[in-house]
PDB file of C-alpha atoms in Angstrom:
ATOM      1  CA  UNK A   1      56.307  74.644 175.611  1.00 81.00           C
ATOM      2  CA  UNK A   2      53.369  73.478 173.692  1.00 92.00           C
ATOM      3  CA  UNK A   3      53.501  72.586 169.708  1.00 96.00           C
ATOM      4  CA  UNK A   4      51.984  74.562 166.605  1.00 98.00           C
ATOM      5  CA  UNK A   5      50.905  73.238 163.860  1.00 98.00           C
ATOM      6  CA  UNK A   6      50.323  75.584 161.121  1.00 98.00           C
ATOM      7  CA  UNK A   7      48.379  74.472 158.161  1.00 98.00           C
ATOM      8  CA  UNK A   8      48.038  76.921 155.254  1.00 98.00           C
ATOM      9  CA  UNK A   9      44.026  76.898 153.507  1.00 98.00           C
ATOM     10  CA  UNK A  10      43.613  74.395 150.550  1.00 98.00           C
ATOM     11  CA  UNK A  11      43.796  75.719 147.293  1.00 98.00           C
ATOM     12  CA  UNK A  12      40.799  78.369 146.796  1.00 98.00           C
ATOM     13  CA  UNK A  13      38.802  79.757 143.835  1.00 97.00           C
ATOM     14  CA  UNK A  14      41.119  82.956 144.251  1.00 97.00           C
ATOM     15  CA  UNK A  15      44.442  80.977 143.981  1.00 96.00           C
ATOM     16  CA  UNK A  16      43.042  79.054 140.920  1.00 95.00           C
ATOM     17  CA  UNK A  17      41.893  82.802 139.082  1.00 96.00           C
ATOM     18  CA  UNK A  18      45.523  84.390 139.845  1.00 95.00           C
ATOM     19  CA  UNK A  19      43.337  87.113 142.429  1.00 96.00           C
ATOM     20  CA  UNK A  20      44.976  88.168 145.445  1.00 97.00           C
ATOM     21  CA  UNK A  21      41.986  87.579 147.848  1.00 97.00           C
ATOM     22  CA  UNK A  22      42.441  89.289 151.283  1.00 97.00           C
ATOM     23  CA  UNK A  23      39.379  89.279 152.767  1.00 98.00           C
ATOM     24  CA  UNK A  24      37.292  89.411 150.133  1.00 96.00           C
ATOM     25  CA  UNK A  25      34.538  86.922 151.374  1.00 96.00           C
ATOM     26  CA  UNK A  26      32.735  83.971 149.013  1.00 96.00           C
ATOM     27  CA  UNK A  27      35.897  82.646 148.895  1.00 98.00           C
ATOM     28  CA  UNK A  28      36.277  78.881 149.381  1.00 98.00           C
ATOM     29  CA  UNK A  29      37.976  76.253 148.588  1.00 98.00           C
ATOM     30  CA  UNK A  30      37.941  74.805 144.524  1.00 98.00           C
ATOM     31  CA  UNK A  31      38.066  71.100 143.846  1.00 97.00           C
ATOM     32  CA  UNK A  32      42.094  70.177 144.729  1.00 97.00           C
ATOM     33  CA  UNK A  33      41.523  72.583 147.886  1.00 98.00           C
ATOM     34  CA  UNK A  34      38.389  70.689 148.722  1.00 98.00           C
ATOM     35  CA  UNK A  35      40.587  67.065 148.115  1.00 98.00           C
ATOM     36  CA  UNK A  36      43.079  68.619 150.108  1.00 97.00           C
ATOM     37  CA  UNK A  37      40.990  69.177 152.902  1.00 98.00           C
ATOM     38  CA  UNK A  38      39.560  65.906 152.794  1.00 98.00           C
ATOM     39  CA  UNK A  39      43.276  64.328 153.154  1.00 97.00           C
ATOM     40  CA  UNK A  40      44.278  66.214 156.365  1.00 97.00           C
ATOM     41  CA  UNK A  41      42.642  64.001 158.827  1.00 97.00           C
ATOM     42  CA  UNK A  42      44.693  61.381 157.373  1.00 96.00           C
ATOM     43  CA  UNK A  43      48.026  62.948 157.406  1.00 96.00           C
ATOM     44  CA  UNK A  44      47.607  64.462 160.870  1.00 96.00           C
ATOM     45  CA  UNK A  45      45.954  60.726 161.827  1.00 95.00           C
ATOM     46  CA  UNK A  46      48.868  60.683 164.371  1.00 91.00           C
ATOM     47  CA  UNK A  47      49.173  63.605 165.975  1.00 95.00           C
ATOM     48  CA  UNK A  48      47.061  64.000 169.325  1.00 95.00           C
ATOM     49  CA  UNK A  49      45.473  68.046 169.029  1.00 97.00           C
ATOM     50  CA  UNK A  50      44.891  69.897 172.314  1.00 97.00           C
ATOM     51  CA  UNK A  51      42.956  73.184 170.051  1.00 97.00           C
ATOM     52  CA  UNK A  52      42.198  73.761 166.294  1.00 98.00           C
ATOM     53  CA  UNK A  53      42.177  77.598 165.880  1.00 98.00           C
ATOM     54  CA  UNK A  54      41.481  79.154 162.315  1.00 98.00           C
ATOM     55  CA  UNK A  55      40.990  82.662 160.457  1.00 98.00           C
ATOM     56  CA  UNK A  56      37.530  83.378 160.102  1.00 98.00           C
ATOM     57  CA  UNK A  57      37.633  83.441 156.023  1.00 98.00           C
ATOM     58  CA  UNK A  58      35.199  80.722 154.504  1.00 98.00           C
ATOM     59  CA  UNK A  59      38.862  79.070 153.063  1.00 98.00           C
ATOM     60  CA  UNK A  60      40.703  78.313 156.233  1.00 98.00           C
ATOM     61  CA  UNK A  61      37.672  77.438 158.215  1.00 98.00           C
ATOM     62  CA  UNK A  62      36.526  74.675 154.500  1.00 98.00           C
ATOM     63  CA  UNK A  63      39.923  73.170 154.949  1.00 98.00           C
ATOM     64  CA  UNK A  64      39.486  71.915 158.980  1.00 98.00           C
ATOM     65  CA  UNK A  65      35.701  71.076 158.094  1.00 98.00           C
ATOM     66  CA  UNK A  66      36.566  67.445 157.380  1.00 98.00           C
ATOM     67  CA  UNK A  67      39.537  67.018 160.033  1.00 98.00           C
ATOM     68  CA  UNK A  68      37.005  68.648 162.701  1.00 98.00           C
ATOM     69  CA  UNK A  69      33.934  65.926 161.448  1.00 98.00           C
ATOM     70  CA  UNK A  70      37.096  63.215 161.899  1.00 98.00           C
ATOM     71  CA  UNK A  71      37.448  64.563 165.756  1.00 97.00           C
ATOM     72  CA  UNK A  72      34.059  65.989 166.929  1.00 96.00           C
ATOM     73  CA  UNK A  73      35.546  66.632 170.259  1.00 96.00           C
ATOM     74  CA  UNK A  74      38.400  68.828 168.984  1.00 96.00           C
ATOM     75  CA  UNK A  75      36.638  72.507 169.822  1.00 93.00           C
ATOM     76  CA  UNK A  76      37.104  74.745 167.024  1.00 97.00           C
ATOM     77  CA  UNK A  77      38.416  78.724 168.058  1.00 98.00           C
ATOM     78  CA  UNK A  78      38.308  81.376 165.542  1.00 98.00           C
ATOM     79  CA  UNK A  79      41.381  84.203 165.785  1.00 98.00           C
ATOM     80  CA  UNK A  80      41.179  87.452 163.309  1.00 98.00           C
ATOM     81  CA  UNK A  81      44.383  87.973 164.202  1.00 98.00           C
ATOM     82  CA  UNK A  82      45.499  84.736 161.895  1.00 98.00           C
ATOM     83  CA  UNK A  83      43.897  86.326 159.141  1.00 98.00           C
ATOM     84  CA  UNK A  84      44.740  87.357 155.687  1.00 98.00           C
ATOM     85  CA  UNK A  85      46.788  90.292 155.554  1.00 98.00           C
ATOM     86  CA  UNK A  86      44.775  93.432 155.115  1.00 98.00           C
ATOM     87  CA  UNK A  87      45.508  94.069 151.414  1.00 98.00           C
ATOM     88  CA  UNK A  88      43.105  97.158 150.696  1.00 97.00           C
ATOM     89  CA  UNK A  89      42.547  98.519 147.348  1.00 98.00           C
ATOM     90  CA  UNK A  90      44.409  95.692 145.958  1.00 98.00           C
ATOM     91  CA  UNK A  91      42.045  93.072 147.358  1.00 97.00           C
ATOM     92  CA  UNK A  92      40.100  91.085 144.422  1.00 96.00           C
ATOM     93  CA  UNK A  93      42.460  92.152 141.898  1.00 97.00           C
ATOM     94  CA  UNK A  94      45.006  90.090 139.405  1.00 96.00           C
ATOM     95  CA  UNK A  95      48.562  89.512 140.366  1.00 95.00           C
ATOM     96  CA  UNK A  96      49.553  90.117 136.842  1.00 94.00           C
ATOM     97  CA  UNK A  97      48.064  93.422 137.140  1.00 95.00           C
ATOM     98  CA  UNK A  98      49.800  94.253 140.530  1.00 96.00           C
ATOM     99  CA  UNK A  99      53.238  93.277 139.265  1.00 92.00           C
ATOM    100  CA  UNK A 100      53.029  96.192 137.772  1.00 93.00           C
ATOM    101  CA  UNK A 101      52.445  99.011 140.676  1.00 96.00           C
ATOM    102  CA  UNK A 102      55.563 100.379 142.030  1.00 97.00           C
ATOM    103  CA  UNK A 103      54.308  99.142 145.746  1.00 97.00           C
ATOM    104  CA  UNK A 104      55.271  95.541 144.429  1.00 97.00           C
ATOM    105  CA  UNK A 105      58.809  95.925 144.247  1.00 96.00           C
ATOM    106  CA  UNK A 106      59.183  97.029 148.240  1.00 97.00           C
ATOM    107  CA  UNK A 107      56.787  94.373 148.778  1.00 97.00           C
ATOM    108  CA  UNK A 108      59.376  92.292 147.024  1.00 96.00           C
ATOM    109  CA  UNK A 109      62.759  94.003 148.470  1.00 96.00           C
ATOM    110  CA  UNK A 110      61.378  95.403 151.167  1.00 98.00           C
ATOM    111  CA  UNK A 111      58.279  94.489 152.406  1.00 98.00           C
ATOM    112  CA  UNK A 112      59.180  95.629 156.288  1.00 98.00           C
ATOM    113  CA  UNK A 113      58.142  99.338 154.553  1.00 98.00           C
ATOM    114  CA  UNK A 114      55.677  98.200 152.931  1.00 98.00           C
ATOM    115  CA  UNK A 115      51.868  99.268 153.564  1.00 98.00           C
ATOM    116  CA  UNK A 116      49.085  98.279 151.288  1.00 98.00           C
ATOM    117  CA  UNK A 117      46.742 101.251 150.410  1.00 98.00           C
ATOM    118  CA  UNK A 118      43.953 101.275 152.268  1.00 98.00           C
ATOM    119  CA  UNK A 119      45.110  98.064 154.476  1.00 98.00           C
ATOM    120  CA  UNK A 120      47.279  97.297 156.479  1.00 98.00           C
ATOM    121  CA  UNK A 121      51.597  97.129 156.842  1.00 98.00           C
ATOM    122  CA  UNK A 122      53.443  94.114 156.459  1.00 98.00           C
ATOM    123  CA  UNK A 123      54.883  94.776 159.636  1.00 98.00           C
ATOM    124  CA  UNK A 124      51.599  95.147 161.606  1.00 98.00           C
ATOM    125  CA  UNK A 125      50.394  91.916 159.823  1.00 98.00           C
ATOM    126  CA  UNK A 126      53.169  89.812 161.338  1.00 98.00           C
ATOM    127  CA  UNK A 127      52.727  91.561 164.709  1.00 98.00           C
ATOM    128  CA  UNK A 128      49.349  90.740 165.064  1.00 98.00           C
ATOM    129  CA  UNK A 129      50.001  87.122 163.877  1.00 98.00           C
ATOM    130  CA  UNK A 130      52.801  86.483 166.521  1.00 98.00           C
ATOM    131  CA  UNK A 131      51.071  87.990 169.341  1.00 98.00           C
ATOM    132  CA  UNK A 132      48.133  85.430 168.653  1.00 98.00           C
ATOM    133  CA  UNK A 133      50.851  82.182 167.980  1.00 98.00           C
ATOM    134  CA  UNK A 134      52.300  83.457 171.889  1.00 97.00           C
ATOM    135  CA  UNK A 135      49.223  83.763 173.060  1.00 97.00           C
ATOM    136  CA  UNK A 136      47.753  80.646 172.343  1.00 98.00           C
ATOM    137  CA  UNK A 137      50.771  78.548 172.984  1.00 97.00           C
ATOM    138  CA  UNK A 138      50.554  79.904 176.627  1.00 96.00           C
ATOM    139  CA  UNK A 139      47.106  79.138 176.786  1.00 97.00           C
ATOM    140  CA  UNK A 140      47.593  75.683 175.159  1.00 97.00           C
ATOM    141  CA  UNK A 141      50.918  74.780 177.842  1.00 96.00           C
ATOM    142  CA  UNK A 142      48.613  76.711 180.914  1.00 96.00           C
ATOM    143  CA  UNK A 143      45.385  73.768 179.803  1.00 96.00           C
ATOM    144  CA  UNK A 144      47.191  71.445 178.645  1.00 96.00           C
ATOM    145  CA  UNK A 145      50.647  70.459 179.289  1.00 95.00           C
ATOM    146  CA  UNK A 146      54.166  71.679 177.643  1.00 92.00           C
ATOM    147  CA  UNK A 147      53.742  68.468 175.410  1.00 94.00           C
ATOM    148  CA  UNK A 148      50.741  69.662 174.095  1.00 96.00           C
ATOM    149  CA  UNK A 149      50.264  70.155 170.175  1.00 97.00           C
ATOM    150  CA  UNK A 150      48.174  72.724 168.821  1.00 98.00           C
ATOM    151  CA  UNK A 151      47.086  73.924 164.972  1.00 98.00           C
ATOM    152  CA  UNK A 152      46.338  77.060 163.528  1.00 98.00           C
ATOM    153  CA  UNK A 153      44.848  77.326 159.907  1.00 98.00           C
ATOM    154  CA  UNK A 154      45.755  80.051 158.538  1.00 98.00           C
ATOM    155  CA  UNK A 155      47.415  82.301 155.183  1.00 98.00           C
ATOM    156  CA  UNK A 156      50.391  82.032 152.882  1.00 97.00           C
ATOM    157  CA  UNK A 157      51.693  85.103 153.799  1.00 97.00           C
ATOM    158  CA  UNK A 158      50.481  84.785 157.787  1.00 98.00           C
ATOM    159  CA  UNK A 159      52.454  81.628 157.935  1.00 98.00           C
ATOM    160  CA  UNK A 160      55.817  82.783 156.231  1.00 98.00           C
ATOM    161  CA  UNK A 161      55.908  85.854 158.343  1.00 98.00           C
ATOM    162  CA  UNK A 162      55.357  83.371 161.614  1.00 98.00           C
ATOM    163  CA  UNK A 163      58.202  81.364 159.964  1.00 98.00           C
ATOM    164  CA  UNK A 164      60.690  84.140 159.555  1.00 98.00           C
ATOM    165  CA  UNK A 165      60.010  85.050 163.453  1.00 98.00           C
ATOM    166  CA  UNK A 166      60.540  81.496 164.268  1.00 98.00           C
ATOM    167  CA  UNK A 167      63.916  81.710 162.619  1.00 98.00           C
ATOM    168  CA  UNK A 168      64.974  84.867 163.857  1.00 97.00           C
ATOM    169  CA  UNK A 169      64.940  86.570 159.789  1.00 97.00           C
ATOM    170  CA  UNK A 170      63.977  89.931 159.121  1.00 98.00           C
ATOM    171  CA  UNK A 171      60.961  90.155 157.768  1.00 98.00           C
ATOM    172  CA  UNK A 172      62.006  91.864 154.802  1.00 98.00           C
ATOM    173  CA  UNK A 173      63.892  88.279 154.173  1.00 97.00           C
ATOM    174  CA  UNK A 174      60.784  86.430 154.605  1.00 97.00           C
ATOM    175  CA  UNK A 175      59.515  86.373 150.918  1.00 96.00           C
ATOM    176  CA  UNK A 176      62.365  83.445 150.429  1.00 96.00           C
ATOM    177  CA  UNK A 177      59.915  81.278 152.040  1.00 97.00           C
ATOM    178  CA  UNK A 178      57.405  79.466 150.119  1.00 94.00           C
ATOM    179  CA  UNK A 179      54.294  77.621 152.000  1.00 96.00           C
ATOM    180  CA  UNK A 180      51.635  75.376 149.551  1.00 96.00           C
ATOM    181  CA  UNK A 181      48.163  75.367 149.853  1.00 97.00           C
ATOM    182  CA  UNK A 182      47.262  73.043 152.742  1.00 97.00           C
ATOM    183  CA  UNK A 183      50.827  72.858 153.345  1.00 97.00           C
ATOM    184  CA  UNK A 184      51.873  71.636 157.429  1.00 97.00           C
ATOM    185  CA  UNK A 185      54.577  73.439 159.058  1.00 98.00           C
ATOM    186  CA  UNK A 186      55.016  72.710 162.430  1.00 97.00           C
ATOM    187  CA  UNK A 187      56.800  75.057 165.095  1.00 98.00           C
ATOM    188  CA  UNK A 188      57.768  73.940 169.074  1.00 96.00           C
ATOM    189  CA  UNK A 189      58.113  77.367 171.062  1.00 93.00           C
ATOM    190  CA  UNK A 190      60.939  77.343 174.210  1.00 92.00           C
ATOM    191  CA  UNK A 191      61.149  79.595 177.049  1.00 90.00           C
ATOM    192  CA  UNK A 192      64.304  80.717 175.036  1.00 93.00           C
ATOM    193  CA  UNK A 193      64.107  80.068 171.144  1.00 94.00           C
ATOM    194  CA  UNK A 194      61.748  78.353 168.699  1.00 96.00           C
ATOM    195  CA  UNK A 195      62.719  75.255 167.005  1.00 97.00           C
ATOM    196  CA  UNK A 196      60.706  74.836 163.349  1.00 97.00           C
ATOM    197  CA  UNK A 197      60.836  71.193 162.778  1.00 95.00           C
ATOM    198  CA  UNK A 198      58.444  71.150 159.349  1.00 96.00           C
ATOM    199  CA  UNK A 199      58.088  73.504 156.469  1.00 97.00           C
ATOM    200  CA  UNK A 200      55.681  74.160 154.120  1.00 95.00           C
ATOM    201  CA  UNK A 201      55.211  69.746 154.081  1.00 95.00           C
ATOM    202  CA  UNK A 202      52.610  68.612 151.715  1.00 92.00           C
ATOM    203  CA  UNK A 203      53.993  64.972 151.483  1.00 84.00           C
ATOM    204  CA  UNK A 204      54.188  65.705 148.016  1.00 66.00           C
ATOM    205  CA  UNK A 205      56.892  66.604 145.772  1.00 65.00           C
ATOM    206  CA  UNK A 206      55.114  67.596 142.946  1.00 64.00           C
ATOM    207  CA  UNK A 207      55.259  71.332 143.668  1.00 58.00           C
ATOM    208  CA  UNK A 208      59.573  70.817 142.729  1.00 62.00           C
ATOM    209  CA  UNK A 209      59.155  69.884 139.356  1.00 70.00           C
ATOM    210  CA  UNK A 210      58.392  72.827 136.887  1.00 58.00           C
ATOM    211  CA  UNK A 211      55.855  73.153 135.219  1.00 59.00           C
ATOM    212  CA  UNK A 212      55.422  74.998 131.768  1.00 63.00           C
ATOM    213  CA  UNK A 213      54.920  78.807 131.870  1.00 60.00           C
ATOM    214  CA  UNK A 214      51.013  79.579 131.749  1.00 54.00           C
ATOM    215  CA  UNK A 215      49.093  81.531 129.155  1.00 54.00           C
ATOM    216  CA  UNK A 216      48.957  84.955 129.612  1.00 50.00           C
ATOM    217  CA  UNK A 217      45.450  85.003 130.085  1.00 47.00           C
ATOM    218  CA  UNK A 218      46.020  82.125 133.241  1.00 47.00           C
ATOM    219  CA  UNK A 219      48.306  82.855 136.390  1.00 48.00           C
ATOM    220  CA  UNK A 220      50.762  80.988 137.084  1.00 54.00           C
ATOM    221  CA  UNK A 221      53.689  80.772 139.672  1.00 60.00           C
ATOM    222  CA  UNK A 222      56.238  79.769 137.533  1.00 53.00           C
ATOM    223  CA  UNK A 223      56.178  83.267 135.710  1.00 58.00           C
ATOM    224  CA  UNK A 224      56.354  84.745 139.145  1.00 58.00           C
ATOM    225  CA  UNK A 225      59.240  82.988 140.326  1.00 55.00           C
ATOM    226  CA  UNK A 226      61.158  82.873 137.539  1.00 55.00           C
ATOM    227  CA  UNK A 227      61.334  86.767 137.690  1.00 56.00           C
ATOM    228  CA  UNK A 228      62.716  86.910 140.739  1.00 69.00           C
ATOM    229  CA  UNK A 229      59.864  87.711 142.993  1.00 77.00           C
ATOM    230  CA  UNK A 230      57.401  85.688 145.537  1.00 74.00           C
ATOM    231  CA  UNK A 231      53.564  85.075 144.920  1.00 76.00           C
ATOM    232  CA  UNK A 232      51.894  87.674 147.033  1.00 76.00           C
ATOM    233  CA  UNK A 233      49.569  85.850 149.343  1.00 70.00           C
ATOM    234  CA  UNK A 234      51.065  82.163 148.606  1.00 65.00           C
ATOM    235  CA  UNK A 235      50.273  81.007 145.482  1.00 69.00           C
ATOM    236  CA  UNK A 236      48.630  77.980 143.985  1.00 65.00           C
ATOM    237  CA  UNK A 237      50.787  75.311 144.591  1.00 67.00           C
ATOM    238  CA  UNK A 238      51.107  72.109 142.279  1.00 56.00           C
ATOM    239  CA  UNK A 239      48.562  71.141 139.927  1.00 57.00           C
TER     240      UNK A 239
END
């Protein structure tokens, strides 16, 4: 069966201003997202792509501008279902303010019964975004070949959720994973199992060492980890 690569959006304006996005639109990439981007062609220099297919937010489709200008014959698909989880009325608002609503902590513990108010389910997020992984790697393997390799550009949490299917973990397991912006994790589906042979790989190991907890006034994922919990929607990665 065919390859995915999944690469996670560079860092964004909303990553930077501790908001949890969604699909709020106007929201790109900010200046290490945008250097980011502009190192992908580079790191993927090696790696023959059969299909690029993206969200359709402004961040994913910034960070394969510059790897799609490196390959002008790669064609360029857009998927909704890759998207940003549906977040609702908590779209555009502070994660320090959301750590706060009771729906946090089953989004936490439990995020398999968890349903953002006026969105979407986790649940129905990571259904949508498998059914689009097996449908393009059938598509890819049909056109292409079983050695083919394909990417996807999507979302912190899109990714994790693919990652925890990959692995076989229930979903409400999956906020132990941790993706970066712009992150490559790479996934080989089988007629019988998937086989994840990358994770969350930036080629940098910055992101390990700790950095000093933020003013209160800045986000920062430290704080969030070190109480325990995940960044909802992925976080900002290293400085």
């Amino acid at each position: 069966m065919a390859t995915l690569i999944l690469v996670r959006h560079g860092r964004s304006t909303a990553n930077t201003a501790g908001l949890l996005a969604g699909w709020t639109p106007g929201v790109g990439l900010d200046e290490r997202g945008a250097e980011q981007a502009a190192a992908l062609p580079g790191r993927l220099a090696g790696v023959p792509l059969a299909a690029a297919v993206t969200s359709p937010l402004q961040r994913c489709r910034e960070t394969l501008a510059p790897l799609l200008a490196a390959r002008p014959e790669l064609e360029l698909h857009t998927d909704e279902r890759i998207g940003e989880c549906h977040y609702g009325e908590w779209s555009g608002r502070k994660l320090s303010e959301l750590s706060d609503e009771p729906l946090m902590k089953i989004v936490q513990q439990h995020p398999s019964a968890a349903a953002f108010p006026g969105g979407e389910s986790m649940r129905a997020m990571q259904a949508r975004a498998v059914d689009a992984v097996r449908d393009w790697d059938a598509r890819v393997e049909q056109e292409h070949g079983s050695d083919a390799v394909f990417l996807m550009c999507s979302h912190g949490d899109i990714i994790k959720s693919l990652v925890a299917d990959a692995l076989g973990m229930h979903l409400d397991l999956f906020q132990r994973i941790h993706v970066d912006p712009c992150s490559v994790t790479a996934i080989r589906y089988t007629t019988t199992r998937p086989f994840v042979f990358r994770l969350g790989d930036t080629g940098d190991f910055g992101s390990l060492v700790r950095r000093p907890a933020a003013p209160e006034t800045v986000a920062s994922d430290k704080d969030t980890e070190d109480a325990g919990n995940a960044v909802v929607g992925g976080g900002a990665g290293a400085a």
